[in-house]
């Protein structure tokens, strides 16, 4: 079934943080428990998604997004919402 991105709701909970170093840049991989539901409360996806965070920005992992939902418009909206969720917590991770 196809959904319009305004017809879905997202809820997020940070479940874990792993620190790694890539090319002398400290990167944190944040595991976010994600739930996506339609407006009539029909579940679309429930599970963990990973987000990389470093001094240059916040980057949801594309393979996780495509595994969660196949519709491109919802993948884009999900990426934006994940960044919006992580941004205030970035200092504390």
Short mmCIF file of C-alpha atoms in Angstrom, two decimals:
data_model
loop_
_atom_site.label_atom_id
_atom_site.label_comp_id
_atom_site.label_asym_id
_atom_site.label_seq_id
_atom_site.Cartn_x
_atom_site.Cartn_y
_atom_site.Cartn_z
CA UNK A 1 0.00 0.00 0.00
CA UNK A 2 1.27 3.48 -0.82
CA UNK A 3 1.11 6.26 1.74
CA UNK A 4 1.43 10.01 1.46
CA UNK A 5 4.26 11.19 3.72
CA UNK A 6 1.83 13.46 5.59
CA UNK A 7 -0.28 10.40 6.43
CA UNK A 8 2.34 8.69 8.60
CA UNK A 9 3.50 9.23 12.19
CA UNK A 10 6.98 8.55 13.52
CA UNK A 11 8.06 7.80 17.07
CA UNK A 12 11.68 7.38 18.15
CA UNK A 13 13.59 6.17 21.23
CA UNK A 14 17.40 6.12 21.48
CA UNK A 15 18.44 2.57 22.39
CA UNK A 16 22.23 2.66 22.18
CA UNK A 17 25.33 4.59 21.17
CA UNK A 18 28.59 3.15 19.82
CA UNK A 19 31.69 5.31 19.32
CA UNK A 20 34.06 4.55 16.44
CA UNK A 21 36.91 6.42 14.76
CA UNK A 22 36.88 6.74 10.96
CA UNK A 23 39.83 8.54 9.30
CA UNK A 24 40.71 10.29 12.61
CA UNK A 25 37.12 11.56 12.99
CA UNK A 26 35.15 10.46 16.04
CA UNK A 27 31.83 9.10 14.85
CA UNK A 28 28.94 7.88 16.97
CA UNK A 29 26.52 5.31 15.65
CA UNK A 30 23.19 5.83 17.37
CA UNK A 31 20.64 3.01 17.35
CA UNK A 32 17.13 4.43 17.33
CA UNK A 33 14.07 2.26 17.98
CA UNK A 34 11.65 3.48 15.32
CA UNK A 35 7.93 3.03 14.91
CA UNK A 36 6.11 4.18 11.79
CA UNK A 37 2.32 4.12 11.74
CA UNK A 38 -0.34 5.39 9.39
CA UNK A 39 -2.82 7.93 10.71
CA UNK A 40 -5.34 5.12 11.25
CA UNK A 41 -2.74 3.44 13.55
CA UNK A 42 -1.86 0.68 11.09
CA UNK A 43 1.79 -0.32 11.71
CA UNK A 44 4.10 0.22 8.76
CA UNK A 45 7.47 -0.48 10.43
CA UNK A 46 8.80 -1.20 13.90
CA UNK A 47 12.48 -1.82 14.57
CA UNK A 48 15.94 -0.33 15.02
CA UNK A 49 17.52 2.17 12.61
CA UNK A 50 21.10 3.41 12.78
CA UNK A 51 22.24 7.02 12.47
CA UNK A 52 25.86 8.22 12.18
CA UNK A 53 26.72 11.43 13.98
CA UNK A 54 30.02 13.32 13.83
CA UNK A 55 31.26 16.91 13.85
CA UNK A 56 30.12 17.36 10.24
CA UNK A 57 26.50 16.34 10.73
CA UNK A 58 23.90 13.66 11.29
CA UNK A 59 23.56 10.95 8.65
CA UNK A 60 20.90 8.20 8.71
CA UNK A 61 22.26 4.99 7.20
CA UNK A 62 20.62 4.61 3.74
CA UNK A 63 20.49 0.80 3.78
CA UNK A 64 18.51 0.90 7.05
CA UNK A 65 16.04 3.42 5.59
CA UNK A 66 15.47 1.37 2.45
CA UNK A 67 15.02 -1.81 4.51
CA UNK A 68 12.44 -0.08 6.71
CA UNK A 69 10.19 1.31 3.97
CA UNK A 70 10.26 0.94 0.20
CA UNK A 71 8.44 4.15 -0.72
CA UNK A 72 10.98 6.90 -1.53
CA UNK A 73 8.89 9.81 -0.21
CA UNK A 74 8.53 8.16 3.20
CA UNK A 75 12.26 7.31 3.24
CA UNK A 76 13.06 11.01 2.71
CA UNK A 77 10.61 12.08 5.41
CA UNK A 78 12.03 9.43 7.77
CA UNK A 79 15.58 10.71 7.19
CA UNK A 80 14.51 14.29 7.96
CA UNK A 81 12.63 13.25 11.10
CA UNK A 82 15.55 11.14 12.37
CA UNK A 83 17.91 14.11 11.95
CA UNK A 84 15.43 16.37 13.71
CA UNK A 85 15.16 13.87 16.59
CA UNK A 86 18.93 13.37 17.03
CA UNK A 87 20.00 17.03 16.69
CA UNK A 88 19.00 18.21 20.23
CA UNK A 89 20.50 15.09 21.84
CA UNK A 90 23.77 15.17 19.86
CA UNK A 91 25.72 16.98 22.62
CA UNK A 92 24.76 14.35 25.18
CA UNK A 93 25.53 11.22 23.15
#
